[in-house]
Amino acid sequence: MSADIKTYLFPTPLSDASALPLRVQIRERVLAAIGSGLLKPDDRLPTMRALAVHLRVDLNTVQRAYAELERLGAIRTLRARGSFVSDTPPHPDGALKAAEARALAASTIARSQAAGLDPEAVVIAMRDLLALPPAPSEPESGSAKG
């Protein structure tokens, strides 16, 4: 399946007014589509040239975004075939994971502030999204979440 540029990745244009560089905005939108399940493993991404034309950005900007996505293990690029969502991202070592988590947190704080949102409100929203109801086999009484 091929990713529909407009529907999945870029239903709205990139923001020139954003504090985030265009390549980071591209990377984050692709990661968000993968994380939300809109893009599944082996889905084909738009060609770099097609995406650059659609977004009206320089081809080098898209190439850098795709290179970062590949370095993160989110996509893989096959010569003369295109770029595809990875089956499973590689598991980096603990120090690398911690550094990437910190960088993602810093990016999220910057994005929330740039959007006029309180970063604490974003943290609360993230905690709400992470809260899972107890599995059917677990008893609900006797333990409190803290």
PDB file of C-alpha atoms in Angstrom:
ATOM      1  CA  MET A   1       0.000   0.000   0.000  1.00  0.00           C
ATOM      2  CA  SER A   2       1.300   3.446  -0.829  1.00  0.00           C
ATOM      3  CA  ALA A   3       0.940   6.342   1.567  1.00  0.00           C
ATOM      4  CA  ASP A   4      -1.447   9.007   0.297  1.00  0.00           C
ATOM      5  CA  ILE A   5       0.463  12.238   0.819  1.00  0.00           C
ATOM      6  CA  LYS A   6      -2.578  14.393   1.489  1.00  0.00           C
ATOM      7  CA  THR A   7      -4.608  12.009   3.638  1.00  0.00           C
ATOM      8  CA  TYR A   8      -2.004  10.381   5.839  1.00  0.00           C
ATOM      9  CA  LEU A   9       0.977  12.648   6.110  1.00  0.00           C
ATOM     10  CA  PHE A  10       0.211  16.205   5.148  1.00  0.00           C
ATOM     11  CA  PRO A  11      -3.487  17.099   5.216  1.00  0.00           C
ATOM     12  CA  THR A  12      -2.367  20.594   6.261  1.00  0.00           C
ATOM     13  CA  PRO A  13       0.685  22.466   4.975  1.00  0.00           C
ATOM     14  CA  LEU A  14       3.897  22.825   6.941  1.00  0.00           C
ATOM     15  CA  SER A  15       4.197  25.960   9.028  1.00  0.00           C
ATOM     16  CA  ASP A  16       6.808  28.524   8.017  1.00  0.00           C
ATOM     17  CA  ALA A  17       6.058  30.321  11.291  1.00  0.00           C
ATOM     18  CA  SER A  18       6.862  27.266  13.412  1.00  0.00           C
ATOM     19  CA  ALA A  19       9.943  27.219  15.594  1.00  0.00           C
ATOM     20  CA  LEU A  20      10.640  23.764  14.163  1.00  0.00           C
ATOM     21  CA  PRO A  21      12.643  23.456  10.928  1.00  0.00           C
ATOM     22  CA  LEU A  22      10.723  22.082   7.949  1.00  0.00           C
ATOM     23  CA  ARG A  23      12.715  18.812   7.938  1.00  0.00           C
ATOM     24  CA  VAL A  24      11.756  18.254  11.594  1.00  0.00           C
ATOM     25  CA  GLN A  25       8.089  18.957  10.813  1.00  0.00           C
ATOM     26  CA  ILE A  26       8.235  16.367   8.002  1.00  0.00           C
ATOM     27  CA  ARG A  27       9.957  13.818  10.242  1.00  0.00           C
ATOM     28  CA  GLU A  28       7.489  14.362  13.080  1.00  0.00           C
ATOM     29  CA  ARG A  29       4.447  14.000  10.838  1.00  0.00           C
ATOM     30  CA  VAL A  30       5.732  10.720   9.412  1.00  0.00           C
ATOM     31  CA  LEU A  31       6.543   9.441  12.904  1.00  0.00           C
ATOM     32  CA  ALA A  32       3.088  10.483  14.122  1.00  0.00           C
ATOM     33  CA  ALA A  33       1.437   8.627  11.225  1.00  0.00           C
ATOM     34  CA  ILE A  34       3.478   5.517  12.029  1.00  0.00           C
ATOM     35  CA  GLY A  35       2.829   5.797  15.773  1.00  0.00           C
ATOM     36  CA  SER A  36      -0.904   6.245  15.315  1.00  0.00           C
ATOM     37  CA  GLY A  37      -1.143   3.252  12.998  1.00  0.00           C
ATOM     38  CA  LEU A  38      -2.127   5.256   9.929  1.00  0.00           C
ATOM     39  CA  LEU A  39       1.056   4.000   8.294  1.00  0.00           C
ATOM     40  CA  LYS A  40       1.684   0.302   8.752  1.00  0.00           C
ATOM     41  CA  PRO A  41       4.861  -1.750   8.291  1.00  0.00           C
ATOM     42  CA  ASP A  42       5.824  -2.057   4.618  1.00  0.00           C
ATOM     43  CA  ASP A  43       3.641   0.901   3.561  1.00  0.00           C
ATOM     44  CA  ARG A  44       5.438   2.806   0.830  1.00  0.00           C
ATOM     45  CA  LEU A  45       6.167   6.457   1.501  1.00  0.00           C
ATOM     46  CA  PRO A  46       5.896   9.086  -1.220  1.00  0.00           C
ATOM     47  CA  THR A  47       9.039   9.610  -3.242  1.00  0.00           C
ATOM     48  CA  MET A  48      11.223  12.375  -1.937  1.00  0.00           C
ATOM     49  CA  ARG A  49      10.687  14.366  -5.117  1.00  0.00           C
ATOM     50  CA  ALA A  50       6.881  13.974  -5.005  1.00  0.00           C
ATOM     51  CA  LEU A  51       6.804  15.039  -1.374  1.00  0.00           C
ATOM     52  CA  ALA A  52       9.051  18.053  -2.041  1.00  0.00           C
ATOM     53  CA  VAL A  53       6.757  19.165  -4.880  1.00  0.00           C
ATOM     54  CA  HIS A  54       3.614  18.615  -2.798  1.00  0.00           C
ATOM     55  CA  LEU A  55       5.002  20.559   0.165  1.00  0.00           C
ATOM     56  CA  ARG A  56       6.726  23.179  -1.985  1.00  0.00           C
ATOM     57  CA  VAL A  57      10.029  22.675  -0.184  1.00  0.00           C
ATOM     58  CA  ASP A  58      13.550  22.011  -1.385  1.00  0.00           C
ATOM     59  CA  LEU A  59      14.330  18.384  -2.225  1.00  0.00           C
ATOM     60  CA  ASN A  60      17.288  18.489   0.199  1.00  0.00           C
ATOM     61  CA  THR A  61      14.868  19.219   3.062  1.00  0.00           C
ATOM     62  CA  VAL A  62      12.898  16.049   2.336  1.00  0.00           C
ATOM     63  CA  GLN A  63      16.091  14.036   1.835  1.00  0.00           C
ATOM     64  CA  ARG A  64      17.335  15.111   5.272  1.00  0.00           C
ATOM     65  CA  ALA A  65      14.007  14.219   6.895  1.00  0.00           C
ATOM     66  CA  TYR A  66      13.995  10.761   5.274  1.00  0.00           C
ATOM     67  CA  ALA A  67      17.644  10.237   6.284  1.00  0.00           C
ATOM     68  CA  GLU A  68      16.755  11.015   9.903  1.00  0.00           C
ATOM     69  CA  LEU A  69      13.776   8.653   9.756  1.00  0.00           C
ATOM     70  CA  GLU A  70      16.023   5.926   8.375  1.00  0.00           C
ATOM     71  CA  ARG A  71      18.643   6.572  11.074  1.00  0.00           C
ATOM     72  CA  LEU A  72      15.898   6.248  13.699  1.00  0.00           C
ATOM     73  CA  GLY A  73      14.867   2.915  12.177  1.00  0.00           C
ATOM     74  CA  ALA A  74      11.358   4.125  11.352  1.00  0.00           C
ATOM     75  CA  ILE A  75      11.773   3.651   7.596  1.00  0.00           C
ATOM     76  CA  ARG A  76      14.036   1.780   5.231  1.00  0.00           C
ATOM     77  CA  THR A  77      15.029   2.904   1.762  1.00  0.00           C
ATOM     78  CA  LEU A  78      15.614   0.408  -1.015  1.00  0.00           C
ATOM     79  CA  ARG A  79      17.545   1.630  -4.027  1.00  0.00           C
ATOM     80  CA  ALA A  80      15.297   2.081  -7.072  1.00  0.00           C
ATOM     81  CA  ARG A  81      12.259   0.841  -5.099  1.00  0.00           C
ATOM     82  CA  GLY A  82      11.512   3.626  -2.634  1.00  0.00           C
ATOM     83  CA  SER A  83      11.127   4.205   1.079  1.00  0.00           C
ATOM     84  CA  PHE A  84       8.995   1.977   3.257  1.00  0.00           C
ATOM     85  CA  VAL A  85       7.829   1.892   6.872  1.00  0.00           C
ATOM     86  CA  SER A  86      10.081  -0.513   8.790  1.00  0.00           C
ATOM     87  CA  ASP A  87       8.666  -3.774  10.087  1.00  0.00           C
ATOM     88  CA  THR A  88      10.051  -3.198  13.559  1.00  0.00           C
ATOM     89  CA  PRO A  89      12.384  -0.443  14.583  1.00  0.00           C
ATOM     90  CA  PRO A  90      15.738  -1.586  15.950  1.00  0.00           C
ATOM     91  CA  HIS A  91      16.233  -1.617  19.700  1.00  0.00           C
ATOM     92  CA  PRO A  92      19.022   0.835  20.505  1.00  0.00           C
ATOM     93  CA  ASP A  93      21.085   0.462  23.655  1.00  0.00           C
ATOM     94  CA  GLY A  94      19.853   1.985  26.918  1.00  0.00           C
ATOM     95  CA  ALA A  95      22.006   5.110  26.752  1.00  0.00           C
ATOM     96  CA  LEU A  96      20.871   5.838  23.217  1.00  0.00           C
ATOM     97  CA  LYS A  97      17.230   5.257  24.202  1.00  0.00           C
ATOM     98  CA  ALA A  98      17.594   7.668  27.127  1.00  0.00           C
ATOM     99  CA  ALA A  99      19.185  10.316  24.893  1.00  0.00           C
ATOM    100  CA  GLU A 100      16.457   9.930  22.266  1.00  0.00           C
ATOM    101  CA  ALA A 101      13.731  10.087  24.932  1.00  0.00           C
ATOM    102  CA  ARG A 102      15.260  13.303  26.293  1.00  0.00           C
ATOM    103  CA  ALA A 103      15.520  14.796  22.792  1.00  0.00           C
ATOM    104  CA  LEU A 104      11.897  13.855  22.080  1.00  0.00           C
ATOM    105  CA  ALA A 105      10.801  15.405  25.366  1.00  0.00           C
ATOM    106  CA  ALA A 106      12.686  18.617  24.546  1.00  0.00           C
ATOM    107  CA  SER A 107      11.111  18.686  21.090  1.00  0.00           C
ATOM    108  CA  THR A 108       7.652  18.155  22.559  1.00  0.00           C
ATOM    109  CA  ILE A 109       8.158  20.968  25.068  1.00  0.00           C
ATOM    110  CA  ALA A 110       9.351  23.314  22.311  1.00  0.00           C
ATOM    111  CA  ARG A 111       6.450  22.370  20.048  1.00  0.00           C
ATOM    112  CA  SER A 112       3.890  22.852  22.812  1.00  0.00           C
ATOM    113  CA  GLN A 113       5.313  26.261  23.725  1.00  0.00           C
ATOM    114  CA  ALA A 114       5.410  27.282  20.052  1.00  0.00           C
ATOM    115  CA  ALA A 115       1.745  26.285  19.781  1.00  0.00           C
ATOM    116  CA  GLY A 116       0.863  28.342  22.863  1.00  0.00           C
ATOM    117  CA  LEU A 117       0.209  25.281  25.006  1.00  0.00           C
ATOM    118  CA  ASP A 118       1.363  24.751  28.579  1.00  0.00           C
ATOM    119  CA  PRO A 119       3.899  21.873  28.543  1.00  0.00           C
ATOM    120  CA  GLU A 120       2.428  20.621  31.838  1.00  0.00           C
ATOM    121  CA  ALA A 121      -0.959  20.253  30.123  1.00  0.00           C
ATOM    122  CA  VAL A 122       0.750  18.182  27.427  1.00  0.00           C
ATOM    123  CA  VAL A 123       2.307  15.947  30.101  1.00  0.00           C
ATOM    124  CA  ILE A 124      -1.111  15.440  31.691  1.00  0.00           C
ATOM    125  CA  ALA A 125      -2.613  14.599  28.290  1.00  0.00           C
ATOM    126  CA  MET A 126       0.194  12.102  27.643  1.00  0.00           C
ATOM    127  CA  ARG A 127      -0.393  10.446  31.014  1.00  0.00           C
ATOM    128  CA  ASP A 128      -4.115  10.205  30.233  1.00  0.00           C
ATOM    129  CA  LEU A 129      -3.339   8.591  26.875  1.00  0.00           C
ATOM    130  CA  LEU A 130      -0.966   6.110  28.501  1.00  0.00           C
ATOM    131  CA  ALA A 131      -3.451   5.082  31.189  1.00  0.00           C
ATOM    132  CA  LEU A 132      -4.751   1.653  30.299  1.00  0.00           C
ATOM    133  CA  PRO A 133      -7.829   0.054  31.841  1.00  0.00           C
ATOM    134  CA  PRO A 134      -7.096  -3.140  33.809  1.00  0.00           C
ATOM    135  CA  ALA A 135      -7.005  -6.323  31.756  1.00  0.00           C
ATOM    136  CA  PRO A 136     -10.170  -8.444  32.138  1.00  0.00           C
ATOM    137  CA  SER A 137      -8.265 -11.080  34.144  1.00  0.00           C
ATOM    138  CA  GLU A 138      -6.922  -8.537  36.679  1.00  0.00           C
ATOM    139  CA  PRO A 139      -8.972  -7.740  39.763  1.00  0.00           C
ATOM    140  CA  GLU A 140      -9.821  -4.044  39.993  1.00  0.00           C
ATOM    141  CA  SER A 141      -9.771  -3.885  43.788  1.00  0.00           C
ATOM    142  CA  GLY A 142      -6.800  -4.132  46.103  1.00  0.00           C
ATOM    143  CA  SER A 143      -4.401  -1.997  44.108  1.00  0.00           C
ATOM    144  CA  ALA A 144      -4.283   1.722  43.615  1.00  0.00           C
ATOM    145  CA  LYS A 145      -2.546   3.537  40.836  1.00  0.00           C
ATOM    146  CA  GLY A 146      -0.238   6.277  41.943  1.00  0.00           C
TER     147      GLY A 146
END
